[in-house]
Each structure stands twice: as C-alpha cells, then as structure tokens.
Short mmCIF file of C-alpha atoms and ligand atoms in Angstrom, two decimals:
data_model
loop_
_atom_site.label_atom_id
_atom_site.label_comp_id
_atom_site.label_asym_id
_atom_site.label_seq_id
_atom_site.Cartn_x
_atom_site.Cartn_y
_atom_site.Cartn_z
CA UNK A 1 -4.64 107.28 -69.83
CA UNK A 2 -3.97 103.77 -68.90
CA UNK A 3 -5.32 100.90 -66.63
CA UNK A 4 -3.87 97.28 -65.72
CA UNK A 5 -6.00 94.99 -64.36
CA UNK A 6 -4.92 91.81 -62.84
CA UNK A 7 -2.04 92.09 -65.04
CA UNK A 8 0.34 89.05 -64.99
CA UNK A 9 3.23 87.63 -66.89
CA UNK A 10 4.92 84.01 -66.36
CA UNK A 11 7.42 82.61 -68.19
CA UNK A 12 7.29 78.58 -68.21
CA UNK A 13 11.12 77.69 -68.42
CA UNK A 14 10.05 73.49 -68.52
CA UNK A 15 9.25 72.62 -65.16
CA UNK A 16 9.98 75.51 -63.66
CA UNK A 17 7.66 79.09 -64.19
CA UNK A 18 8.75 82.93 -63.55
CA UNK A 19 6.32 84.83 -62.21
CA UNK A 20 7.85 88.07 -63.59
CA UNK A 21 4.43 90.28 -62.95
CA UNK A 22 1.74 89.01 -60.33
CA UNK A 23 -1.57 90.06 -60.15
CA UNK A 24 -0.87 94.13 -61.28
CA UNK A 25 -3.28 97.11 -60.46
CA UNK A 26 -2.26 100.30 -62.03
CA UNK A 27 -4.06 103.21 -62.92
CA UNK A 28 -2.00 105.96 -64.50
CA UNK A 29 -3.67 109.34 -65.51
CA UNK A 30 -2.96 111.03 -68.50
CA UNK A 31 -0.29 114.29 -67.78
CA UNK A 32 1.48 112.18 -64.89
CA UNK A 33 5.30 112.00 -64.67
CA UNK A 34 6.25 108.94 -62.81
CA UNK A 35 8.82 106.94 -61.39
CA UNK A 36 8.75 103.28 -61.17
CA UNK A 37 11.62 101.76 -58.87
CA UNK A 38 12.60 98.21 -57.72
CA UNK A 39 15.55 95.98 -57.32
CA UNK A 40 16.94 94.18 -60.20
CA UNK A 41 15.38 91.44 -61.77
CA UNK A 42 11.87 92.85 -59.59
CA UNK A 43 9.66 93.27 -62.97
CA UNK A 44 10.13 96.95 -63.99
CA UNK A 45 11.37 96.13 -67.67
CA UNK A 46 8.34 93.43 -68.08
CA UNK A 47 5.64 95.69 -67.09
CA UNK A 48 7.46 98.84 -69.54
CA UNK A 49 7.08 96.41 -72.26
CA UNK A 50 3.47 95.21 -71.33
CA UNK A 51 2.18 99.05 -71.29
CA UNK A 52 4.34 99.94 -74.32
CA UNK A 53 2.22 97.24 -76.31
CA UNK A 54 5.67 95.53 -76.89
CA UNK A 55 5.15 92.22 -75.31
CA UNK A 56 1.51 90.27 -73.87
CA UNK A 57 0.59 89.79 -70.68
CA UNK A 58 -0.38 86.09 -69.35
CA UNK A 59 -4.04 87.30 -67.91
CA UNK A 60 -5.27 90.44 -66.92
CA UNK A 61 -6.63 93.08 -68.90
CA UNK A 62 -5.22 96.53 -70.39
CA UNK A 63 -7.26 99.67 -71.18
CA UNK A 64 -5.70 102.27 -72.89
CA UNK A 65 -7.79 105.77 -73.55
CA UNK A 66 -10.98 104.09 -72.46
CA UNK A 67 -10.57 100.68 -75.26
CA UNK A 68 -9.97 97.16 -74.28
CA UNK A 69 -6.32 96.53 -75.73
CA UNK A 70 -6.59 92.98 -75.70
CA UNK A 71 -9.73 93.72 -78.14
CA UNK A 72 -7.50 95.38 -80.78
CA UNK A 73 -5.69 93.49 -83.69
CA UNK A 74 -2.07 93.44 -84.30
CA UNK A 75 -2.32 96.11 -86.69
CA UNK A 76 -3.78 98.68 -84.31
CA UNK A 77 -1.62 98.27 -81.70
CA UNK A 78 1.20 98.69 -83.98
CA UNK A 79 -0.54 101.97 -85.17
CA UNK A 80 -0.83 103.28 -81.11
CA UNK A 81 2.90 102.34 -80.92
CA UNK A 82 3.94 103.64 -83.83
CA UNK A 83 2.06 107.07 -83.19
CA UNK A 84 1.48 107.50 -79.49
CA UNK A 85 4.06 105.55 -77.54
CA UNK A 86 7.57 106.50 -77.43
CA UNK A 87 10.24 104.00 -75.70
CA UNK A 88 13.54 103.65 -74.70
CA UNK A 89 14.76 100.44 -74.21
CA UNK A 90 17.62 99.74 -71.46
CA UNK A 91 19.70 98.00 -73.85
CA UNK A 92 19.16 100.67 -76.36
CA UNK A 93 18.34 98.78 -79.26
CA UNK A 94 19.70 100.51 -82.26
CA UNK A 95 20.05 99.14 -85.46
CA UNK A 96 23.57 98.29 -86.26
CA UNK A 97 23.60 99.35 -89.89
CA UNK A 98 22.02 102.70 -89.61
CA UNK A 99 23.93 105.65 -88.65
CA UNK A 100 22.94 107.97 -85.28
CA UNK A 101 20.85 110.29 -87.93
CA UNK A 102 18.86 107.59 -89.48
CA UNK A 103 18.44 105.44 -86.19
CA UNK A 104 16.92 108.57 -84.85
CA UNK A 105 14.50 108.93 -87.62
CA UNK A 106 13.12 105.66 -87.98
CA UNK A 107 9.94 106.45 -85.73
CA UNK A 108 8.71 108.94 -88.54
CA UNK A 109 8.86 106.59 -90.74
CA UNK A 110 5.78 104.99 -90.25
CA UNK A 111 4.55 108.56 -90.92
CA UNK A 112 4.06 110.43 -93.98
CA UNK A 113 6.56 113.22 -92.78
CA UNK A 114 9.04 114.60 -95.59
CA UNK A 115 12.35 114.17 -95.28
CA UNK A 116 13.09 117.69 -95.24
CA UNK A 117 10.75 118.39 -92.25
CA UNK A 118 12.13 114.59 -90.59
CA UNK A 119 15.53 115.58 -90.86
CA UNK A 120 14.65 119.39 -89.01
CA UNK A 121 13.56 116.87 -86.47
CA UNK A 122 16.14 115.16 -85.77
CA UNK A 123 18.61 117.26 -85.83
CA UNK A 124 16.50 119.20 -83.01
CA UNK A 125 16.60 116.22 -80.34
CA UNK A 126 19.55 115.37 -81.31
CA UNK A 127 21.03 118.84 -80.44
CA UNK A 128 18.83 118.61 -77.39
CA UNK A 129 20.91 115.12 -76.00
CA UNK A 130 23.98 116.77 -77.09
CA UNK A 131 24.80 114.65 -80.00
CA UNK A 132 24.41 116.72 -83.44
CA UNK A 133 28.63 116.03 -83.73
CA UNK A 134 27.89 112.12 -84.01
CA UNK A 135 25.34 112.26 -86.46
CA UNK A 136 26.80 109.90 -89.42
CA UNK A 137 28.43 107.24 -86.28
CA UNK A 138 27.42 103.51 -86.68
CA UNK A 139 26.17 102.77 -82.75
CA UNK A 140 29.75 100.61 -82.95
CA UNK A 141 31.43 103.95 -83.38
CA UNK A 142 29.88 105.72 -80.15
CA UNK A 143 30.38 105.59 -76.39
CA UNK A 144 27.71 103.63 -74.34
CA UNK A 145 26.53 107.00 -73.16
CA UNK A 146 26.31 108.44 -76.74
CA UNK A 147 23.99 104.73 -77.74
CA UNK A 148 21.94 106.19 -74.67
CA UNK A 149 21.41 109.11 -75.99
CA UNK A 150 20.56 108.18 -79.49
CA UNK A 151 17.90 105.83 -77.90
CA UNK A 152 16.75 108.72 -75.79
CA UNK A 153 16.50 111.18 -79.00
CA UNK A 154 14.75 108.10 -80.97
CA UNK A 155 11.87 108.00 -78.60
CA UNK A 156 11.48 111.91 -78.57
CA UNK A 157 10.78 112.28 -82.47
CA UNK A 158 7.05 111.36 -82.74
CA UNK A 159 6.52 114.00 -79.71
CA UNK A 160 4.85 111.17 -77.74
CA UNK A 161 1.73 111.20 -75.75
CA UNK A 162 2.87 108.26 -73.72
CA UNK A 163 7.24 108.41 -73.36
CA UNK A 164 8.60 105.03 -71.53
CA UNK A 165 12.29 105.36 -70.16
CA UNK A 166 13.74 102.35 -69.06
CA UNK A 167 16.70 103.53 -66.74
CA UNK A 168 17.59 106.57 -69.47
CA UNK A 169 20.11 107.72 -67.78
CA UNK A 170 22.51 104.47 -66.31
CA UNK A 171 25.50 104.92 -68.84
CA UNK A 172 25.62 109.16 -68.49
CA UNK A 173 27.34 111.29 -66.14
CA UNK A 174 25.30 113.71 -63.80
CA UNK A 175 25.67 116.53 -66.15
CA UNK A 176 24.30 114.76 -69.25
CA UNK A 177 21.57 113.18 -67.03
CA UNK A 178 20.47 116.22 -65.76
CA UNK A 179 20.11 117.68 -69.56
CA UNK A 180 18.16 114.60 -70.65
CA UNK A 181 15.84 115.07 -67.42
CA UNK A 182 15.68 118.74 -68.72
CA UNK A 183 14.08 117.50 -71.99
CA UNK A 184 11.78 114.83 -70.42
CA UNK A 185 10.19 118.09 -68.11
CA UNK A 186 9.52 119.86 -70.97
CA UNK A 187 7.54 117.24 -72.68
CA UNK A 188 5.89 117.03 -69.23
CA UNK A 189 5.43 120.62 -69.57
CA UNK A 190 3.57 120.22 -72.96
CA UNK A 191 0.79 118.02 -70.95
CA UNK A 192 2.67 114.34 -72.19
CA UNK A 193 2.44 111.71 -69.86
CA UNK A 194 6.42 110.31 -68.79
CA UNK A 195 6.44 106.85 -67.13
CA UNK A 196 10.62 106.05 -66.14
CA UNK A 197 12.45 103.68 -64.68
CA UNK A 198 15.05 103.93 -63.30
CA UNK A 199 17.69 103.62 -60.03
CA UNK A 200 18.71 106.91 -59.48
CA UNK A 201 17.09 108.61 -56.52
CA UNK A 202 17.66 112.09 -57.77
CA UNK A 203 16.34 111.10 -61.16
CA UNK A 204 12.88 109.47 -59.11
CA UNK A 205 12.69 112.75 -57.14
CA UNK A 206 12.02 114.91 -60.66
CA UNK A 207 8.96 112.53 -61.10
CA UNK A 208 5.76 113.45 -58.84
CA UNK A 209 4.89 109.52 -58.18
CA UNK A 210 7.01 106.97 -57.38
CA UNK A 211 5.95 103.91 -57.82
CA UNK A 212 7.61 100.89 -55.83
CA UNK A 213 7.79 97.01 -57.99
CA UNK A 214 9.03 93.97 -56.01
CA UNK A 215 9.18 90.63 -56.69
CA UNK A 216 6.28 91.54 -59.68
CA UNK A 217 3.99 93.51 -57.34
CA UNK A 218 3.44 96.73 -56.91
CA UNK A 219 3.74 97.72 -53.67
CA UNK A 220 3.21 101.63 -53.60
CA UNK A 221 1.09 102.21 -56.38
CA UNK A 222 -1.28 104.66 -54.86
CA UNK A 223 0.00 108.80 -55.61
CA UNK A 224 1.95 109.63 -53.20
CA UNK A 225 2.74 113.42 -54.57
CA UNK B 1 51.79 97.16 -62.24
CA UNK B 2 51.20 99.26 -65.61
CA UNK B 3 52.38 102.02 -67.25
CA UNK B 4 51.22 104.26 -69.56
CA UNK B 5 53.07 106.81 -71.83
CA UNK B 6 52.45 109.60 -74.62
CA UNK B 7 49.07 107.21 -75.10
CA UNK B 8 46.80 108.35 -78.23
CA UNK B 9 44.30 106.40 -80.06
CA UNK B 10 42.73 107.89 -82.88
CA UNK B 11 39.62 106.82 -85.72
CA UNK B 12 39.96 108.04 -89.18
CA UNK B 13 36.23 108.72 -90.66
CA UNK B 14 36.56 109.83 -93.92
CA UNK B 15 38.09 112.99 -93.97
CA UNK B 16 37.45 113.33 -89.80
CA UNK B 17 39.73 112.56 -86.94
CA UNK B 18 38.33 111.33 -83.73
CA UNK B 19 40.92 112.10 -81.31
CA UNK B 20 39.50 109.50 -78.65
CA UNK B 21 42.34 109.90 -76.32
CA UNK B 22 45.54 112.32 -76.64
CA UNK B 23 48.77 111.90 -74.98
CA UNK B 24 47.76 110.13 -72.18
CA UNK B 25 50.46 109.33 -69.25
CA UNK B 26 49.34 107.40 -66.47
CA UNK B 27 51.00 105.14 -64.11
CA UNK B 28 49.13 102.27 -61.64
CA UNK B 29 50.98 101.00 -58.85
CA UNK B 30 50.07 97.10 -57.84
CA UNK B 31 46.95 96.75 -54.99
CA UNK B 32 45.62 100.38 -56.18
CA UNK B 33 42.05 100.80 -56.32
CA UNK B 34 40.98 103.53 -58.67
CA UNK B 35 38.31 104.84 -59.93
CA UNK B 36 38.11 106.42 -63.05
CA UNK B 37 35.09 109.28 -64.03
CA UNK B 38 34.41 111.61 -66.89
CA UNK B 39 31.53 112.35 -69.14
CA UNK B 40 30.05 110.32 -71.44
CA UNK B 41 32.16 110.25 -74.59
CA UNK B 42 35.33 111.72 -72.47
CA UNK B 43 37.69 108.09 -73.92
CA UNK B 44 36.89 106.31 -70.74
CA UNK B 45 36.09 103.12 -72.50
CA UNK B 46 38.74 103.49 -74.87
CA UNK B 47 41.49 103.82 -71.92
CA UNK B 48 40.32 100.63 -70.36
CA UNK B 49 40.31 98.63 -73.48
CA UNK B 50 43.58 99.75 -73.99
CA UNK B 51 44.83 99.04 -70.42
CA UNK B 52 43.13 95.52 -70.94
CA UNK B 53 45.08 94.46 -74.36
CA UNK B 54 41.75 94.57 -76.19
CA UNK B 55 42.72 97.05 -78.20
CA UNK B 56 46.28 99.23 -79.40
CA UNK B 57 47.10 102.64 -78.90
CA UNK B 58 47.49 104.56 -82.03
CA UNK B 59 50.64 105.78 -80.79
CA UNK B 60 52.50 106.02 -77.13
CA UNK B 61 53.81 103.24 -74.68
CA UNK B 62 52.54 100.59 -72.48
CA UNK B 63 54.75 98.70 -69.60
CA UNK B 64 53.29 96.17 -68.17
CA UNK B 65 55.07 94.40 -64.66
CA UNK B 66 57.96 96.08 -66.46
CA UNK B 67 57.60 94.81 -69.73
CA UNK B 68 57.29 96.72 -73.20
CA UNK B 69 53.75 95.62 -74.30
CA UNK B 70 53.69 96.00 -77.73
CA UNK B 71 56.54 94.24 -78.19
CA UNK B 72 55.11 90.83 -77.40
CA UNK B 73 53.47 89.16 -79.66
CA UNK B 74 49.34 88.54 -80.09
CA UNK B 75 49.72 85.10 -78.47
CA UNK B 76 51.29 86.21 -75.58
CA UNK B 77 49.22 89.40 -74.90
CA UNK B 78 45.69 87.27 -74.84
CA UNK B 79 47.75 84.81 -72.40
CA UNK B 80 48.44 87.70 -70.53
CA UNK B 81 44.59 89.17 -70.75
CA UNK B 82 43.53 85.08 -69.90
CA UNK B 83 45.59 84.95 -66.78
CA UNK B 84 45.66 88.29 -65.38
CA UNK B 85 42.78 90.47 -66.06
CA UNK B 86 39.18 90.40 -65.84
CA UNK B 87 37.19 93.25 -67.59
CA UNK B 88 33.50 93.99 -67.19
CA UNK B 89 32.05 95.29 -70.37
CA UNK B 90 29.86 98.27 -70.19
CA UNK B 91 27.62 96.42 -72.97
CA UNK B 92 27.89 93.01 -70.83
CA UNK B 93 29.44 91.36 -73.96
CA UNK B 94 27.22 87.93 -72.92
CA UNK B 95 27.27 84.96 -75.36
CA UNK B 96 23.61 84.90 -76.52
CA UNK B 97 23.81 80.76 -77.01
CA UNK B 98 25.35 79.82 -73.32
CA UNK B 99 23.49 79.80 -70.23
CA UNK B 100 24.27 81.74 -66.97
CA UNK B 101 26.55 79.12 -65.68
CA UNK B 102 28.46 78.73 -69.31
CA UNK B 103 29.03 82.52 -69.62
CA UNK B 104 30.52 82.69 -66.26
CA UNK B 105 32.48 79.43 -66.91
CA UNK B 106 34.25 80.61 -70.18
CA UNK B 107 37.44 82.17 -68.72
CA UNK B 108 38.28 78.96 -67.18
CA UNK B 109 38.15 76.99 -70.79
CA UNK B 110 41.38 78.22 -71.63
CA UNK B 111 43.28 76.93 -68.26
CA UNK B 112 42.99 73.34 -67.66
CA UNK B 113 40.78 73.57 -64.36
CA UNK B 114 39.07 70.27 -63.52
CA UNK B 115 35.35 70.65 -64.46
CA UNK B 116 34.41 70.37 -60.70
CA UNK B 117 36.03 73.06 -59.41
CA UNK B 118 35.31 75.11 -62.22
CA UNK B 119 31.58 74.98 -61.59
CA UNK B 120 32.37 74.95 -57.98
CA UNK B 121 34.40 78.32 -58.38
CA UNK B 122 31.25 79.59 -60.97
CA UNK B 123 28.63 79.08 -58.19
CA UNK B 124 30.66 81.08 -55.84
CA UNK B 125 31.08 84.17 -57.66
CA UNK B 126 27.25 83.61 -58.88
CA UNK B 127 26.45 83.30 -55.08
CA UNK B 128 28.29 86.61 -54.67
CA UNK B 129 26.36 88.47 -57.39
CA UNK B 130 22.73 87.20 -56.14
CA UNK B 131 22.00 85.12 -59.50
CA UNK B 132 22.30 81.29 -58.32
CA UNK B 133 18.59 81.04 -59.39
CA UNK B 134 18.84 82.05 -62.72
CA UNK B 135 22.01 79.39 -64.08
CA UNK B 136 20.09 77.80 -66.82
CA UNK B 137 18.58 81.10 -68.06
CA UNK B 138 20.18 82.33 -71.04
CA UNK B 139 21.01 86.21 -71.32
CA UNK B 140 17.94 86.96 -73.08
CA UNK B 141 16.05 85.13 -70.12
CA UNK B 142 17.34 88.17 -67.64
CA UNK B 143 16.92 91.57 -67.01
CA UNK B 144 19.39 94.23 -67.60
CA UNK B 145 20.97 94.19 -64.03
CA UNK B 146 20.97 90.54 -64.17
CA UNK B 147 22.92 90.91 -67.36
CA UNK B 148 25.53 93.00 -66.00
CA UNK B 149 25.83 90.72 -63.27
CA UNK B 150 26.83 87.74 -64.65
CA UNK B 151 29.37 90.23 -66.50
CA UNK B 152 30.85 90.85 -63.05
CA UNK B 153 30.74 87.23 -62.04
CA UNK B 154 32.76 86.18 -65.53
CA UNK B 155 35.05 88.82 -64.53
CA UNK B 156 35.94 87.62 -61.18
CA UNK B 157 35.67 83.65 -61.96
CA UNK B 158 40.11 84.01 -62.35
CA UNK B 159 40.23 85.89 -59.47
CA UNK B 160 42.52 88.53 -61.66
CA UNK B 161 45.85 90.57 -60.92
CA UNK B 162 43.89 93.29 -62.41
CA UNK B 163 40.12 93.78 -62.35
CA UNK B 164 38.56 96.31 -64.96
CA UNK B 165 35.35 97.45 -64.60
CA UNK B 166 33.55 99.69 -67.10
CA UNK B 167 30.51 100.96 -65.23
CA UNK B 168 29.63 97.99 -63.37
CA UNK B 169 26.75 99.32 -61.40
CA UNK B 170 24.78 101.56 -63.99
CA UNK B 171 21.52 99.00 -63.95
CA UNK B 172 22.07 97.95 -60.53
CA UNK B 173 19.68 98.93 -57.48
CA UNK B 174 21.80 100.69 -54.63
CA UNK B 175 21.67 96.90 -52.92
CA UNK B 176 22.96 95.06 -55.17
CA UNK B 177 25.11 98.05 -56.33
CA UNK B 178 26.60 98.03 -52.59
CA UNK B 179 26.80 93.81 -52.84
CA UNK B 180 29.14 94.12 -56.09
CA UNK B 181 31.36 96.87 -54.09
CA UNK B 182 31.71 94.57 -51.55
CA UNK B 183 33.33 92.06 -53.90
CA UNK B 184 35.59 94.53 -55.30
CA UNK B 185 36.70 95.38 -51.91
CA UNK B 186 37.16 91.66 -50.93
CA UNK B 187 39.29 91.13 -53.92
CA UNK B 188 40.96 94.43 -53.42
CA UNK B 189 41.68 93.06 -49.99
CA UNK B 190 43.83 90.46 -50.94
CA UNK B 191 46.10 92.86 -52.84
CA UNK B 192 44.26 92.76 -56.36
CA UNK B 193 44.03 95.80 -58.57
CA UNK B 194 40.86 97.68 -59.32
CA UNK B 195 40.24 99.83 -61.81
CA UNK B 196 36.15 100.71 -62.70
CA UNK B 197 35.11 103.31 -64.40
CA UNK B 198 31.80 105.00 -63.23
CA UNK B 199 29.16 107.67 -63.11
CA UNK B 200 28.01 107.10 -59.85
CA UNK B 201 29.52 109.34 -57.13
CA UNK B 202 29.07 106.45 -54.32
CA UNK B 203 30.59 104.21 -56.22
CA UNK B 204 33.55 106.29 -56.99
CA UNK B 205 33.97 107.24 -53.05
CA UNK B 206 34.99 104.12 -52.80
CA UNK B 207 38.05 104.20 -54.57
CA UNK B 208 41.63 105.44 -53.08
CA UNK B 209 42.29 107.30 -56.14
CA UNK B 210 39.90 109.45 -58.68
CA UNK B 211 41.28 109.72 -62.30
CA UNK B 212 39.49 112.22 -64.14
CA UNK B 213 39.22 112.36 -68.06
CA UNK B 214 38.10 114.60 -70.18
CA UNK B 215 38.18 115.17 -74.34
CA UNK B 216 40.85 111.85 -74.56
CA UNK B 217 42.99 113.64 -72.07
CA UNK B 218 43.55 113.07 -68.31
CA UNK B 219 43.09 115.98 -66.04
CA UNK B 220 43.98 114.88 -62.72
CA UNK B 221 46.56 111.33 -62.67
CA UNK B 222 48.14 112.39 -59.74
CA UNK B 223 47.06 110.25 -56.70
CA UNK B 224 44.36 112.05 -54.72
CA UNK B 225 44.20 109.78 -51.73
N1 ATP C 1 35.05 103.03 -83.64
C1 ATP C 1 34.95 104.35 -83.42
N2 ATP C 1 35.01 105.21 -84.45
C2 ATP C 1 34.90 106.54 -84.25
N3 ATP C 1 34.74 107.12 -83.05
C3 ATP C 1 34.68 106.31 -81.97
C4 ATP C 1 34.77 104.89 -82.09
N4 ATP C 1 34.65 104.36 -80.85
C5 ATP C 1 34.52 105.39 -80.00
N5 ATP C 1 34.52 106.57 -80.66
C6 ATP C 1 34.42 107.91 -80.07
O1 ATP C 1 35.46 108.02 -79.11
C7 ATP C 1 35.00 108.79 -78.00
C8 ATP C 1 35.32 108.09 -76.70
O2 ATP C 1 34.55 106.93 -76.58
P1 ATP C 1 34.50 106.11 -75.21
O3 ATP C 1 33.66 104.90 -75.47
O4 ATP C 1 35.88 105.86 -74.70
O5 ATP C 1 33.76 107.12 -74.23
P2 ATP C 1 33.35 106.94 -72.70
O6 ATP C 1 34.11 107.93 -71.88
O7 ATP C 1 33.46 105.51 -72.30
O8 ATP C 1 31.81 107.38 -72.69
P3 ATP C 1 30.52 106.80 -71.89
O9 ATP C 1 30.59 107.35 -70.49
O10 ATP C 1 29.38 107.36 -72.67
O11 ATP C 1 30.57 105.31 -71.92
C9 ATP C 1 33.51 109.03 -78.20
O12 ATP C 1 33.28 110.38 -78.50
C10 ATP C 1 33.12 108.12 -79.34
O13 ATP C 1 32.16 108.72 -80.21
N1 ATP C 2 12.29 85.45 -71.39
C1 ATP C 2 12.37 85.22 -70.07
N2 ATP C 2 12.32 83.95 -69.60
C2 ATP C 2 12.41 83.71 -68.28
N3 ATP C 2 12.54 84.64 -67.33
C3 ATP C 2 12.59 85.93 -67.73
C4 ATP C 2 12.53 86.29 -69.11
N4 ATP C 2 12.62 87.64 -69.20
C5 ATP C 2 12.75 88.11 -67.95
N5 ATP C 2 12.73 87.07 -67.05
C6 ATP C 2 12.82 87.19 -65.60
O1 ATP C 2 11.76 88.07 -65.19
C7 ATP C 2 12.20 88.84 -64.07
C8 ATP C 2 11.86 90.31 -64.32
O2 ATP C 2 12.65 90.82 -65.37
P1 ATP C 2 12.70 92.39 -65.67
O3 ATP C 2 13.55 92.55 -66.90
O4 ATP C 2 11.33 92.94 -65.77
O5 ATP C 2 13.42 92.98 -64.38
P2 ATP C 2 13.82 94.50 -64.04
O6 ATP C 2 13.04 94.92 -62.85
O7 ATP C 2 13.71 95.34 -65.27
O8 ATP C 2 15.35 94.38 -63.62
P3 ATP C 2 16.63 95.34 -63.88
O9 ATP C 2 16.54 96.45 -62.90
O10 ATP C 2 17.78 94.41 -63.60
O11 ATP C 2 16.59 95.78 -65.30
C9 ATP C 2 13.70 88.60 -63.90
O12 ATP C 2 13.92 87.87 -62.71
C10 ATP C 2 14.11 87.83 -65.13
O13 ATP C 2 15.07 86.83 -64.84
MG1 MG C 3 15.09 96.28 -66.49
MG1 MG C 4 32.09 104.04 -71.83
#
C-alpha cells in the first residue's frame, strides 16, 4: 500500500536539531493490521502524521499505491486524505464549536454525501463506540473517554482504506477498549489496512505485526506474524 | 483528610439532566493511597474536580481537615488548592505560550520561593519524569506522553498534602509508566495522599484501596485493603 524510504524528520530548535525520525524503511502491504510500539517521545506520532499526509518529511521519499507522494500537489494529497486516510489523533482534535454529531460528520463533508444518508452514518459509528446518548455534547461537555471515542467514530465515517490510530484507546476502560478493537477487526475484516499505535500490550497482540520505533528508528520492522 | 457527603453534581441541557454523580459519600483518611476506576463516562473526572476545589457539587457536603468547605470563601479555597493539592489533568491543561520549565514552575508563582530554588526544585521533579532535555520546548514541541509528563511534574513541584491524578499514565510506555509510580510511591512514602484515577489494572494494583464508580454513583467506598 505504502513505502518509506529513507524517511527522516528534524526539527531545528536554533542551535540545537531533533532528530524525531532517522533514516526510516517501511514497507506496509495493503490488508495488514499493525502495531507500532515505542517509548514516549521515540517517534511513533511523527511517523503517523508523515504516512497520514499530515505533516512532511525532511528527506526520504513516500510511495503510496505505486505514486511518488512527494510528486503530488497540495491539492491531491488533500483529496487521498480526505477520501482514503482515516486518523485519529492522540489529542483528539475536535472542533470546539461543533457538537459530537457534527464533529463526527465532518469527514463526509468533503464528499457529495446527503445529509440524510451522512447522518445514517453517523449515527451507525457512533452507536458502534457507544456514544449515540451524547450526540448534541460540545467535546467540553464529555468525558476524556467519550472525546476518544468521538475521534475514534470521526475517522470510521469515510470507511477508510488506510485507518491511523494513535493510542485509540489510552483514556477508555478495558471494556470500551475491547469494543473499539471490535470495530477496528471488522474493518480489517472488510480487507482495510489498520496501522495503531499504541501502549497497550493486549491491544498490540490483536494486530498481526508489531512494529518496534526507538529513538526514530525502526528497529523490528520486518513481519514478524 | 476529606470528607464527602450526599455529593451530586448535575448539568442542565435544555430540557435534559445529566446526573454526573448522585449521592456520593466517601471518606479519605490522611497518607491513603487510592485508586479510583470506572468506565469511561462513570463521573470519575467530575469526583476529582470536585475533591480538588475546581469545581462545586450541585448539592451534598465537603469537610476538608475538618472544615465545612463551602463555607469558605473563593479566596481561601484556591489558597487551599495552591498550598495543598496538586492535580494532574487528564487533558494535561499545559499553557501553550510557556516552555517546559515555565509550566512546571507556575505553582510556585503564587508562594514567594526564591527564583533559585524554584528552578532548582523544577529540575528535580523534571529529572524524575525523564524530560530535562526538553525545558525550552514548548507543549506543542512534545509528544503526547511528554505532555502528560510535565503535567505530573507541575503537579508534584509543591510537593502536595494531596496529590490527584486523573489518568496519569494513559500515553505513557510501561517504563516510564512504572518511573511515574515510583514517584507517587516516594511521595506517598513520606505520608502524602494519593488519589489517581485510572484504566490501567497495574497501575491500580498499586494502590491500598480501589474505589469503584459507576453511573455518578460509588459502588464499593469501603476500604478493600
Ligand atoms: N459540562 C458538561 N455538561 C454535560 N455533561 C457533562 C459535562 N461534563 C461532563 N459531562 C458528562 O458527565 C459524565 C461524567 O463525566 P466524567 O468526565 O466525570 O467521566 P469519567 O469517568 O472521567 O470518564 P473517562 O474515563 O472517559 O475520562 C459523562 O457522561 C459526561 O458526558
Ligand atoms: N515541533 C517540534 N519541535 C521540536 N521537537 C519536536 C516537535 N514535535 C515533536 N518533537 C519531538 O520529537 C520526538 C518524537 O515525538 P513523537 O510525538 O513522534 O513521539 P511519540 O513516540 O508519539 O511519543 P508518545 O508515546 O509520548 O506520544 C519527541 O522527543 C518530541 O519532543
Ligand atoms: Mg505520540
Ligand atoms: Mg475522565
């Protein structure tokens, strides 16, 4: 589905650079369900971004479905996101002024999709994180579990071919995690590929390749199934 | 050290009640160490910014060392939050415009401690959390565990009567997980009070005491040591 190449990412902070990513090779194959671990502050979150066309790398290259990303204008990779990649950010992310319903919708959009058939939608992954009782909340008005969950339901509208969880389930309790790793198998299931992060063990174990980051390397990244 | 009685707090939306906690009695004797658990949206949040002064009951009782809280007046209840407690946010609550070593700083603004030792006393906890290389990064500069912990290094800075922490660990690696339970149990050590709230069931077997909540209410208060 994807390649990195030689993928790295510095931050110059005056005299002093971050080497959050160094050097990245990754192949991931389309239909995968992975799990990328690390410690904190190892690079898992820069290279989510970089994949998810959210944020450019310093050098290396990026294919995605067999094109040069690096090739592609602003416009297109805003299209790919838009349509292909779904993401949940570890902070969440919602907008402050829409309520749980509308936050969840905002991925279609960017779509021609009437409102009748959006709001069918997003009532459905919304019932599927458990949250169809919250639906006109501000994100001020929820738990940091429920914010989780909206984030989670977000990235699940478009049906993504690509879905990138960064640490979806840190704020919920095992039952609630287990019913959002319950949806994520089922998109597996449907041939999508999953790419997570996150620092649960038995959350890694659901994923068939774990794949270890420290210090922006990658030490594991072969399959180990 | 606190005491809780006939506790409710309650939102009006609109025509809908959210009963976020009901009738809660609790009681916390000094030097406990609790932990409290629940799923997500269960009030757990909403007790501990209660217990904290950062927020008022709807209706019900607090004592704290013996006094009637609500009688006192604003002034003397954020003295009282100043001085004795230190809460860990489970959103990090960071100011986006100071760095590291100003976030971690800030409860000591409103004591007069000599600048020295109040950078001194920053770089400790800092040193304790694993984030002395990142001081002059600003929150947006860090990832989400290194967010959450200069939370827990703000929290500590006063060395509180009475530590809060709202799921302190959830983007935390099981090292540095284990590293911030090790603090806890320093400062529980030298007769402090702990109270976290968390999903993880390591975390919690740390504790002397499990509270359990559930739909605003608590299910089990009674000490299960
Ligand atoms: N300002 C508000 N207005 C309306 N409802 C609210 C508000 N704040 C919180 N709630 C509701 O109160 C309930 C309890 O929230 P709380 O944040 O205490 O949950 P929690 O146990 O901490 O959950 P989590 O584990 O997800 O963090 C939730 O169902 C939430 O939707
Ligand atoms: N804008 C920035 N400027 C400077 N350094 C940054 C910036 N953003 C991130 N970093 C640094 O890059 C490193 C990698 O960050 P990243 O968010 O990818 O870590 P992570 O593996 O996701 O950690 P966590 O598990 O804590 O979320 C961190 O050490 C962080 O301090
Ligand atoms: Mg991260
Ligand atoms: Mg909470």
């Amino acid at each position: 589905l994807f390649q990195l190449r030689g993928l790295s990412k510095t931050y110059q902070m005056g005299e002093v650079e971050v080497r959050a990513l160094r050097d990245v090779d990754l192949t991931i194959e389309k239909g995968e369900f992975v799990a990328i671990l690390g410690a904190s502050g190892s690079g898992k979150s820069t290279l989510m971004h970089i994949i998810g066309f959210m944020d450019k790398p310093t050098a290396g290259s990026i294919t995605f479905e067999g094109k040069d990303v690096s090739a592609l204008g602003e416009q297109e990779r805003a299209r790919l996101r838009g349509e292909k990649i779904g993401f949940v950010f570890q902070a969440f992310n919602l907008l402050a002024r829409l309520t749980v319903l509308e936050n969840t919708l905002l991925p279609l959009m960017y779509q021609r999709v009437p409102q009748k058939d959006a709001t069918d939608r997003a009532m459905e992954v919304l019932d599927a994180v458990g949250l169809t009782d919250r639906i006109s909340h501000y994100p001020n008005q929820l738990s940091g579990g429920q914010r989780q969950r909206v984030a989670i339901a977000r990235s699940l509208i478009n049906r993504p071919r690509l879905l990138l969880a960064d640490e979806p389930t840190g704020n919920l309790d095992s039952e609630n995690a287990a019913a959002i790793l319950d949806v994520f198998k089922q998109l597996h299931g449907d041939g999508h590929t999953i790419i997570l992060v996150t620092h649960d063990p038995a959350v890694a174990s659901h994923a068939h390749r774990k794949i270890q980051v420290q210090d922006g390397t990658i030490l594991d990244g072969a399959a180990t199934r």
